Tab-separated table of C-alpha atoms and ligand atoms in Angstrom:
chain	number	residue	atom	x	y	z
X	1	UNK	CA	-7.109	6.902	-39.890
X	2	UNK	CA	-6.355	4.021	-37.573
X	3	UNK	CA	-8.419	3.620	-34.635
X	4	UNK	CA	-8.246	4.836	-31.255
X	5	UNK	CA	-7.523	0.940	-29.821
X	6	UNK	CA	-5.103	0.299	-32.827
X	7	UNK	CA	-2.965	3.427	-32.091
X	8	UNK	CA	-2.993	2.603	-28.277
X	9	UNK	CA	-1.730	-1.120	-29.369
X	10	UNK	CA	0.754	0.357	-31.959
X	11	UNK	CA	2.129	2.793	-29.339
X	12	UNK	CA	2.637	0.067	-26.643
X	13	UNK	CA	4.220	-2.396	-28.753
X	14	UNK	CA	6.926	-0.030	-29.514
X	15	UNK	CA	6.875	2.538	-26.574
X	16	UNK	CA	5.581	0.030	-23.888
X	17	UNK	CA	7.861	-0.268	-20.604
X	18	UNK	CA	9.133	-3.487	-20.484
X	19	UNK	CA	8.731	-5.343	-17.512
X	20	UNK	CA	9.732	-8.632	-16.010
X	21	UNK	CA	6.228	-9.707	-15.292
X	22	UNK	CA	5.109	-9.008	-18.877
X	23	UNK	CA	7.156	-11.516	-20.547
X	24	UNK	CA	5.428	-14.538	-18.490
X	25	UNK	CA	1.759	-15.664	-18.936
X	26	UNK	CA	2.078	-17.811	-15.783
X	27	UNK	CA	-0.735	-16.034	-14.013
X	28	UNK	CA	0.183	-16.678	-10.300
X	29	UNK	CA	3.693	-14.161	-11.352
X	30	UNK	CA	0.828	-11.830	-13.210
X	31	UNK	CA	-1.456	-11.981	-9.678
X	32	UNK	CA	1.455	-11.598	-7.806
X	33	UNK	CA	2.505	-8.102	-9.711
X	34	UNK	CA	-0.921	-6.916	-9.885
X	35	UNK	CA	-1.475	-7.082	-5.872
X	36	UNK	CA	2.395	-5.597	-5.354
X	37	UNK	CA	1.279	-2.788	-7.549
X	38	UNK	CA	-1.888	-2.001	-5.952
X	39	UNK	CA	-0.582	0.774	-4.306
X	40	UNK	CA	3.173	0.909	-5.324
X	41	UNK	CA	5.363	2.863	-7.538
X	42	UNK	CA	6.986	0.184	-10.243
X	43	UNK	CA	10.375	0.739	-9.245
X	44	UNK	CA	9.964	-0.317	-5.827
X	45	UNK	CA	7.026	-3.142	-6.806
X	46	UNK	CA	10.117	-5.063	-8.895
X	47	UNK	CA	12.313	-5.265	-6.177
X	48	UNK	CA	9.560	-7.305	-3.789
X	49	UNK	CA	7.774	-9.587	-6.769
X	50	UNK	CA	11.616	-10.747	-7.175
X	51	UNK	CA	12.005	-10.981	-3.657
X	52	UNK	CA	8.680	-12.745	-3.291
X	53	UNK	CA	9.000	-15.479	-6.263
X	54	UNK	CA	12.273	-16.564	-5.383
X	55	UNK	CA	11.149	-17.231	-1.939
X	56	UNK	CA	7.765	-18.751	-3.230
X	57	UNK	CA	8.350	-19.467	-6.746
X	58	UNK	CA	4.478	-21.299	-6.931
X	59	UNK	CA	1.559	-20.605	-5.368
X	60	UNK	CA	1.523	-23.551	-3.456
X	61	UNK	CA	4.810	-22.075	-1.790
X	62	UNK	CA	2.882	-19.007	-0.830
X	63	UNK	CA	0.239	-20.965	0.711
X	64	UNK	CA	2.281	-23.134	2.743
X	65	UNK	CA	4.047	-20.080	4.462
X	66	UNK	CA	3.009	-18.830	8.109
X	67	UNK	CA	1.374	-15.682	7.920
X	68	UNK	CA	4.267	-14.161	9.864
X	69	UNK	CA	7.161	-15.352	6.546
X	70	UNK	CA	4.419	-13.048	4.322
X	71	UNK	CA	4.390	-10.330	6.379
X	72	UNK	CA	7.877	-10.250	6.830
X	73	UNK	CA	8.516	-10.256	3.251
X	74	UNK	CA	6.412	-7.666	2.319
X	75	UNK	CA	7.544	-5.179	5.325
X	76	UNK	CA	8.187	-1.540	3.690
X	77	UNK	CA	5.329	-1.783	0.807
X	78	UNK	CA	2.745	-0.501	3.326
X	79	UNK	CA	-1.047	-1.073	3.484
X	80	UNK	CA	-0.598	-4.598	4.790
X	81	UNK	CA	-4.094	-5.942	4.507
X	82	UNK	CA	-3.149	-6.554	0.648
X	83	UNK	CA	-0.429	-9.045	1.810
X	84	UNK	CA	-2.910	-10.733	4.281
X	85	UNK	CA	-5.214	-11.328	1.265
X	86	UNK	CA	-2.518	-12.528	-0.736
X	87	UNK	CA	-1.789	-14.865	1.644
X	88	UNK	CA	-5.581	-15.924	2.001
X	89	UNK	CA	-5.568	-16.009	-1.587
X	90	UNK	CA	-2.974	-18.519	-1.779
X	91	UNK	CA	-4.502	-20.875	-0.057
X	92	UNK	CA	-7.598	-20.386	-1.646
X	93	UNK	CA	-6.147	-21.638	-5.183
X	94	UNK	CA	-3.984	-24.099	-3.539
X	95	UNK	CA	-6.831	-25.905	-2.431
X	96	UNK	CA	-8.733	-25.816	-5.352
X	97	UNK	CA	-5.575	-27.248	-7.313
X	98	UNK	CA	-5.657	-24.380	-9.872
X	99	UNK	CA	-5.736	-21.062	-10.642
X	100	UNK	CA	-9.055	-19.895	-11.678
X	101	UNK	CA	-9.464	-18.719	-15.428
X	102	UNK	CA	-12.995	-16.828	-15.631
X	103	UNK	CA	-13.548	-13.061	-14.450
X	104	UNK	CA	-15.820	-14.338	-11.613
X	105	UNK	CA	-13.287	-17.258	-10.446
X	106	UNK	CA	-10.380	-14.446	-10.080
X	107	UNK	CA	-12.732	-11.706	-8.686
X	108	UNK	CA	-13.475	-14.368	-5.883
X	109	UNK	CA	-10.045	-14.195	-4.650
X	110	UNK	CA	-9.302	-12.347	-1.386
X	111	UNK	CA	-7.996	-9.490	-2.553
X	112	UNK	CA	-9.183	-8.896	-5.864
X	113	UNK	CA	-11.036	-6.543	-6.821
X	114	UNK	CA	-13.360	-5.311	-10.409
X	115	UNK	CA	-9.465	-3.684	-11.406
X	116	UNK	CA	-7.530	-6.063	-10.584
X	117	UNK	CA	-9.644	-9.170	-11.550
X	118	UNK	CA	-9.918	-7.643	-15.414
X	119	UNK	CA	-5.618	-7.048	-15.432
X	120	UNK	CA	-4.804	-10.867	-14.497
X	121	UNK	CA	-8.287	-12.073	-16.665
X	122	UNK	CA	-6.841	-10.131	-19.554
X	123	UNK	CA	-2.543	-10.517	-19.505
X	124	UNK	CA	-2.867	-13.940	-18.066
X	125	UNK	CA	-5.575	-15.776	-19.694
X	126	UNK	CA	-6.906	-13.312	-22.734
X	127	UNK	CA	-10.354	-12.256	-20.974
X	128	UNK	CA	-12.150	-9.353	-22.691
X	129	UNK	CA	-12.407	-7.519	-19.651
X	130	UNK	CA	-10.902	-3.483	-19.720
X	131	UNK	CA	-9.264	-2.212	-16.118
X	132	UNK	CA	-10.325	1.056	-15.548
X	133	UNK	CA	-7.860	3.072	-13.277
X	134	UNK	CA	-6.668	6.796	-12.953
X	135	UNK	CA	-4.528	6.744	-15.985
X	136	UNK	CA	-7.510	4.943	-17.917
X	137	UNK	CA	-9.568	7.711	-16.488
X	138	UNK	CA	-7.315	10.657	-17.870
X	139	UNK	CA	-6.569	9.255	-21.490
X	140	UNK	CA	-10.212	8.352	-21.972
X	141	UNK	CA	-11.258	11.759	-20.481
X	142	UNK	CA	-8.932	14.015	-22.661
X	143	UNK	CA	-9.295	12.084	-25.259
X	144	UNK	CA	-12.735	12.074	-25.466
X	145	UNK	CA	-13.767	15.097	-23.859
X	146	UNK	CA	-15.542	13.499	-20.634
X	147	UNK	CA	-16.780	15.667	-18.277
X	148	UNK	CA	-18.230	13.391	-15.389
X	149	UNK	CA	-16.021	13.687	-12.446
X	150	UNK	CA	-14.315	10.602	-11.841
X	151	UNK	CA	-14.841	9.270	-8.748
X	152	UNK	CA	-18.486	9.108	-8.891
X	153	UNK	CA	-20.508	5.908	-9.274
X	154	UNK	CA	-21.420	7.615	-12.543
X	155	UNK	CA	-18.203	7.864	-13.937
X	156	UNK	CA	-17.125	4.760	-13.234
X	157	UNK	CA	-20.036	2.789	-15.317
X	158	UNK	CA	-19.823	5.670	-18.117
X	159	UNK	CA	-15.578	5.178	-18.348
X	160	UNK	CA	-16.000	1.216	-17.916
X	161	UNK	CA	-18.261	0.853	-20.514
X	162	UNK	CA	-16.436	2.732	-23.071
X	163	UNK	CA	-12.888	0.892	-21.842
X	164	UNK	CA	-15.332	-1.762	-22.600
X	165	UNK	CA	-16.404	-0.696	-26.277
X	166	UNK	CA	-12.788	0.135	-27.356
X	167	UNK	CA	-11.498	-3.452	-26.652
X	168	UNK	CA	-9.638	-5.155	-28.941
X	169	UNK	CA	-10.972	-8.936	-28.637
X	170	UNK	CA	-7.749	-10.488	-29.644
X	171	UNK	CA	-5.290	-8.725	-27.708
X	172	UNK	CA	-7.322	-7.011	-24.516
X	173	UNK	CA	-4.292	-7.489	-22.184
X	174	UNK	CA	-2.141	-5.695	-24.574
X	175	UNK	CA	-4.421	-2.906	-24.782
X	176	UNK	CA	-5.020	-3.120	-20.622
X	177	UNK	CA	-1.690	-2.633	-20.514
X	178	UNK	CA	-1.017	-0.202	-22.917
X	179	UNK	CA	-3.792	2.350	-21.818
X	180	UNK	CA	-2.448	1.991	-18.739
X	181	UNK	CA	1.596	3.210	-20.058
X	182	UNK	CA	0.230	5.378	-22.367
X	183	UNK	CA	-1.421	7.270	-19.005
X	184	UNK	CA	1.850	6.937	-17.141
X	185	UNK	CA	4.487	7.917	-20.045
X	186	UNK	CA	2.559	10.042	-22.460
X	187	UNK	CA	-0.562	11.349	-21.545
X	188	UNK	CA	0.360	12.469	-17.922
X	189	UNK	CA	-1.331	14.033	-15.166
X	190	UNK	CA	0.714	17.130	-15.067
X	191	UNK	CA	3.068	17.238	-18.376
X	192	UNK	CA	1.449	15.194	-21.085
X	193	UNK	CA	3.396	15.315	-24.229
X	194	UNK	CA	0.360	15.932	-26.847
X	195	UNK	CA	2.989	17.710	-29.159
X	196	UNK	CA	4.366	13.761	-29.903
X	197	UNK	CA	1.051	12.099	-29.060
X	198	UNK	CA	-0.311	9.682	-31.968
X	199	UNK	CA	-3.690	10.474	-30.775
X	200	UNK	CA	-3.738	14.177	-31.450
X	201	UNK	CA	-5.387	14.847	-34.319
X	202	UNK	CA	-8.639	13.162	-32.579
X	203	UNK	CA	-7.957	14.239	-28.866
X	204	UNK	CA	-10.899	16.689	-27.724
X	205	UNK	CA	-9.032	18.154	-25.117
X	206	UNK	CA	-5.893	19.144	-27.213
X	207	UNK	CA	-9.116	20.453	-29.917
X	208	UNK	CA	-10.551	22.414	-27.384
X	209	UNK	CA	-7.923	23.624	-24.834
X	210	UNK	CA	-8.612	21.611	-22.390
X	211	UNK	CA	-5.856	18.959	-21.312
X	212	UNK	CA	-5.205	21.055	-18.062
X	213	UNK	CA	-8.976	20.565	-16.783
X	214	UNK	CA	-9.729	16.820	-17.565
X	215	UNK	CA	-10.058	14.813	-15.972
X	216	UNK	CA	-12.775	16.653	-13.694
X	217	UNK	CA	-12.466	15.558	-10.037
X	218	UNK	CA	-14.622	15.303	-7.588
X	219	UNK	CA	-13.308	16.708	-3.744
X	220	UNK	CA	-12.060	13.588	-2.015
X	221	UNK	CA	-12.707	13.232	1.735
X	222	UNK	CA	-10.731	15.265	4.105
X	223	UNK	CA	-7.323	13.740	5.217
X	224	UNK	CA	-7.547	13.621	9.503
X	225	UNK	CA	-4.612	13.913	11.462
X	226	UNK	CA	-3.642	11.939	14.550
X	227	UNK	CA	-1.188	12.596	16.861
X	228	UNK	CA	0.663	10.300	18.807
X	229	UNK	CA	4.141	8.911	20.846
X	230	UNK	CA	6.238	5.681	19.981
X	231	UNK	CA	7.833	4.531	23.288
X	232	UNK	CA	10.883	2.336	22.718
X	233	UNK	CA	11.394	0.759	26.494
X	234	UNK	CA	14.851	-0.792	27.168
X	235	UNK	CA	15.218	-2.283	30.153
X	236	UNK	CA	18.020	-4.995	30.933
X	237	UNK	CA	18.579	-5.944	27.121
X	238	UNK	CA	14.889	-6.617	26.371
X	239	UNK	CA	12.129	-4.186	24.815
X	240	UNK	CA	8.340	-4.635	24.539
X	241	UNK	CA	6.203	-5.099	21.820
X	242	UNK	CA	2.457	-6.435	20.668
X	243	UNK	CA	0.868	-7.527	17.825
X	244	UNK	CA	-1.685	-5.082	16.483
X	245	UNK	CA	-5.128	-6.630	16.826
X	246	UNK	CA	-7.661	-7.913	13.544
X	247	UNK	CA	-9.859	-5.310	12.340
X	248	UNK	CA	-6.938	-1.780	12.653
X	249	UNK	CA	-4.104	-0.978	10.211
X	250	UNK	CA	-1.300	-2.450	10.431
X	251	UNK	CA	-3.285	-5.727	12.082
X	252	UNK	CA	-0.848	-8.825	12.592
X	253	UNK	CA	2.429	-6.627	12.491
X	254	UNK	CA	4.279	-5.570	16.079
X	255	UNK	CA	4.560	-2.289	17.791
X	256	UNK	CA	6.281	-0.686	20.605
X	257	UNK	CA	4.642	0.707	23.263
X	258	UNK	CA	2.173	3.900	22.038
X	259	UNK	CA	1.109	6.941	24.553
X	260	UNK	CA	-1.488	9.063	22.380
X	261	UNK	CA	-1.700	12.646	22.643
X	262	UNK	CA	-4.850	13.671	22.851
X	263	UNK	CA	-4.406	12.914	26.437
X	264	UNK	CA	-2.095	15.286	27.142
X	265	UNK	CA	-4.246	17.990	25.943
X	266	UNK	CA	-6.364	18.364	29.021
X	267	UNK	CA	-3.167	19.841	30.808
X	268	UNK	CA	-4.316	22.534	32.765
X	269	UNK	CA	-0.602	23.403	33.832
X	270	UNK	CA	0.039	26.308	31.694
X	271	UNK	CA	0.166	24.580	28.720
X	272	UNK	CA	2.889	22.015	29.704
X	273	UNK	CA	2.689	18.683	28.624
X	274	UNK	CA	1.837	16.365	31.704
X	275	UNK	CA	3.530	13.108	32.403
X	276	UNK	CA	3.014	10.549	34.436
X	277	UNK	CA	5.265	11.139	37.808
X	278	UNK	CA	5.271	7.720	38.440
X	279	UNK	CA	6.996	6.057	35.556
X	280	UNK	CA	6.196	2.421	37.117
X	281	UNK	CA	3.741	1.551	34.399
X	282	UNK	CA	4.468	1.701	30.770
X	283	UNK	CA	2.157	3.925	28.785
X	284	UNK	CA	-0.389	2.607	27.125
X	285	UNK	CA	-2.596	4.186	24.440
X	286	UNK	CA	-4.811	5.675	27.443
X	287	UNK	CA	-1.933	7.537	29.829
X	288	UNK	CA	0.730	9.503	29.572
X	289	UNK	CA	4.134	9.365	28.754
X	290	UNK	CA	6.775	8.315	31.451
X	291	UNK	CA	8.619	11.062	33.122
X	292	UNK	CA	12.045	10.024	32.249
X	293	UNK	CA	11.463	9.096	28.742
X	294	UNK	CA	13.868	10.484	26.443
X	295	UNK	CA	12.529	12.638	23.260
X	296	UNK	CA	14.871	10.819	20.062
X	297	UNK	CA	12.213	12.798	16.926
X	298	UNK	CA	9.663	15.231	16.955
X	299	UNK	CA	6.624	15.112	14.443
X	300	UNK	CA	7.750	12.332	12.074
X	301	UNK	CA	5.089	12.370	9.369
X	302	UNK	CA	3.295	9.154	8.311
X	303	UNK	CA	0.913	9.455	5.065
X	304	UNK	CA	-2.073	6.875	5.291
X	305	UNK	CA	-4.657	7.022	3.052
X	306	UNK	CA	-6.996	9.278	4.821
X	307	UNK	CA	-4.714	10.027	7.600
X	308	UNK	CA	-1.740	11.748	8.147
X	309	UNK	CA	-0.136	10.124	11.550
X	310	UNK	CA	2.121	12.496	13.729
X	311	UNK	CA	4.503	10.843	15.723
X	312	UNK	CA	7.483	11.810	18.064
X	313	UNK	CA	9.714	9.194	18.803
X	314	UNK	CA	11.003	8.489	22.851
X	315	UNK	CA	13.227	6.181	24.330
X	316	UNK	CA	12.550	4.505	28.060
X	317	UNK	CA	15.058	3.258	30.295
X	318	UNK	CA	13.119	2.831	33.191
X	319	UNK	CA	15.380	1.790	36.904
X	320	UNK	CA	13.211	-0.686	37.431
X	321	UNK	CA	11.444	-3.349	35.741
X	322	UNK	CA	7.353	-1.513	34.631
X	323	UNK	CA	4.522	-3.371	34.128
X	324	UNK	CA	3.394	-4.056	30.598
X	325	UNK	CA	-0.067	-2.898	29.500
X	326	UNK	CA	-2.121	-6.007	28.475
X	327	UNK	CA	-0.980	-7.857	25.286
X	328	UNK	CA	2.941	-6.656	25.360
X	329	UNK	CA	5.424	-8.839	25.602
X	330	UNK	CA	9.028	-8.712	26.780
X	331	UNK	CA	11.505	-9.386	24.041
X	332	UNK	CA	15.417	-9.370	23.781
X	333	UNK	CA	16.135	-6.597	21.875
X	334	UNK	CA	18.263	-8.845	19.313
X	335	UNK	CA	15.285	-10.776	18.008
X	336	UNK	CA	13.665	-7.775	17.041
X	337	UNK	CA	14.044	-8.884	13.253
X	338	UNK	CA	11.917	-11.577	13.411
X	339	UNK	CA	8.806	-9.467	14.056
X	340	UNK	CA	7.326	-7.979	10.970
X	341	UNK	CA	6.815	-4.319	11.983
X	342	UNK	CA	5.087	-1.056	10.086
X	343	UNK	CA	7.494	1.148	8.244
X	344	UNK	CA	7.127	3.818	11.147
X	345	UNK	CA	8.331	1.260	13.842
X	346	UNK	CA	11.696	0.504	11.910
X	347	UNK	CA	12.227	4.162	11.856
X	348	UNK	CA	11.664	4.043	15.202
X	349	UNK	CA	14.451	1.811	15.730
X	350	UNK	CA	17.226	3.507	13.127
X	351	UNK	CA	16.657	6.741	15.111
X	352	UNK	CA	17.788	4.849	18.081
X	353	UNK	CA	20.706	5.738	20.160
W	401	SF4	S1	-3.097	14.865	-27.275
W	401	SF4	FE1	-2.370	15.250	-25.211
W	401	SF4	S2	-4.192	15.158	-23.949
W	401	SF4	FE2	-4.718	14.213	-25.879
W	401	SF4	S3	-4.345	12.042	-25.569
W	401	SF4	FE3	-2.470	12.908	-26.417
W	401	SF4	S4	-1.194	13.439	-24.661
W	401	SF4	FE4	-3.294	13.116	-23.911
């Protein structure tokens, strides 16, 4: 019977996706798809490594770029940090005049982490180094009837060091890649298909009835809510934004004005929601909304990782001309584009009248 690595390499030479990225060892293209796909679904990755390589086709193209281009380029894919570190990154192997080809060299990158350092060691330069992610976790889990719940520190040595052992020294990016198909096409999280799986007849879970409850989980932490408003001011043609400040989500990209709601829930009006009579100042994160704002959306949902952000959406047209809370800026309303925003901003401005 073959092996458990020489079925996984079987199955992904004839059932592996094929993608652009795969058929090129350059490994700044292979860094470059790794970081994209961090925390993005593949059909929307493709579209922005495209996007970015034909705008920086080397690496010394991405390093030479303002912070602002990179940001710009990478508005929609979310968690922004990982484009700041690509940036950073850049620069960091532009300056040494290559791109590094041991495990530590690549794990030294901004950026890069134990995952992603193994993936580009592995497809770009033939390290022996296993990525362990969620659809490692599940194959190797059902497969071999692991009962640690992933997530702990535990699991992550035990599943690492048996990626490890199962290896194959002369093709580990292949197999990297492969475990990693074979979790997203055959052995699924909901629907795997173990009636056509070439791993059956050794799989414990399929022995033992048991596919539905591996992998075992441990409870993740609790996903907060927080509630705020968008305030789009218009006032003679111009609107006013800032850049989000180091150290926050979103840091480096531009924002309209914000008016948070926990504020308003001291009202002790019969429930009404206050707002401020005045409507001279703009609202800032600490007061309340003006009075003559206009309500455009109601509870627009935005998923973070361990936040869920509730938003309603307002345009201002104040008479006269308010004064900005520190760090906003007047801007015509036209050069808008050239500001790299968040994903909830720009749907900010399509809900605009
Ligand atoms: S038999 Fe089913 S559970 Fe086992 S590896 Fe194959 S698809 Fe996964």
């Amino acid at each position: 019977m073959p092996s458990f690595s020489d079925t996984i390499l079987a199955w992904y030479d004839s059932c592996g996706r094929d993608l652009p990225w795969r058929r090129t060892r350059d490994p700044y293209a292979i860094w470059l798809s790794e970081i994209i796909l961090q925390q993005t679904r593949i059909a929307q990755g493709q579209a922005y490594w495209e996007r970015f390589l034909a705008a920086f086709p080397d690496v010394q193209a991405l390093a030479a770029a303002s912070e602002d281009e990179v940001l710009r380029l990478w508005q929609g894919l979310g968690y922004y940090s990982r484009a700041r570190n690509l940036h950073q990154a850049a620069r960091q192997i532009a300056a040494a005049g290559r791109f590094p080809d041991t495990l530590a060299g690549i794990r030294a990158l901004k950026g890069v982490g134990d995952y992603t350092a193994a993936a580009i060691g592995s497809i770009a330069f033939g390290l022996p180094a296993a990525v362990v992610d969620g659809n490692v976790y599940r194959v190797l889990a059902r497969h071999f009837g692991i009962v640690t719940p992933v997530g702990s520190t535990a699991a992550k040595k035990e599943f690492t060091a048996l990626a490890q052992s199962l290896l194959p020294p002369d093709r580990p990016g292949d197999f990297n890649q492969g475990m990693m198909d074979f979790g997203a096409l055959q052995c699924t999280p909901a629907a795997p298909d173990c009636a056509l799986c070439p791993l059956a007849a050794t799989c414990a879970a399929l022995a033992t009835g048991r596919v539905d409850t591996l992998p075992v989980r441990e409870k993740g932490p609790e996903v907060l809510e927080r509630r705020f408003d968008y305030v789009y001011v218009r006032f003679r043609g111009r609107t006013a934004i800032r850049k989000r400040p180091v150290g926050d989500i979103w840091a480096g990209l531009w924002e309209p004005l914000v008016a948070d709601q926990r504020f308003q829930g001291f009202a002790d009006d019969g429930g009404r929601i206050p707002r401020n009579p005045l409507g001279r100042s703009a609202p800032t994160a600490s007061n309340l909304l003006p009075d003559d704002a206009v309500l455009l959306k109601s509870g627009v949902k935005h998923q973070l990782t361990h936040r869920t952000l509730i938003v309603d959406f307002y345009l201002w047209e104040p008479a006269e001309e308010p004064t900005l809370p520190e760090g906003y800026l007047w801007i015509d309303e036209t050069e808008l584009d050239r500001y790299a925003k968040p994903r909830l901003f720009e749907h900010l401005l399509e809900s605009l009248p």
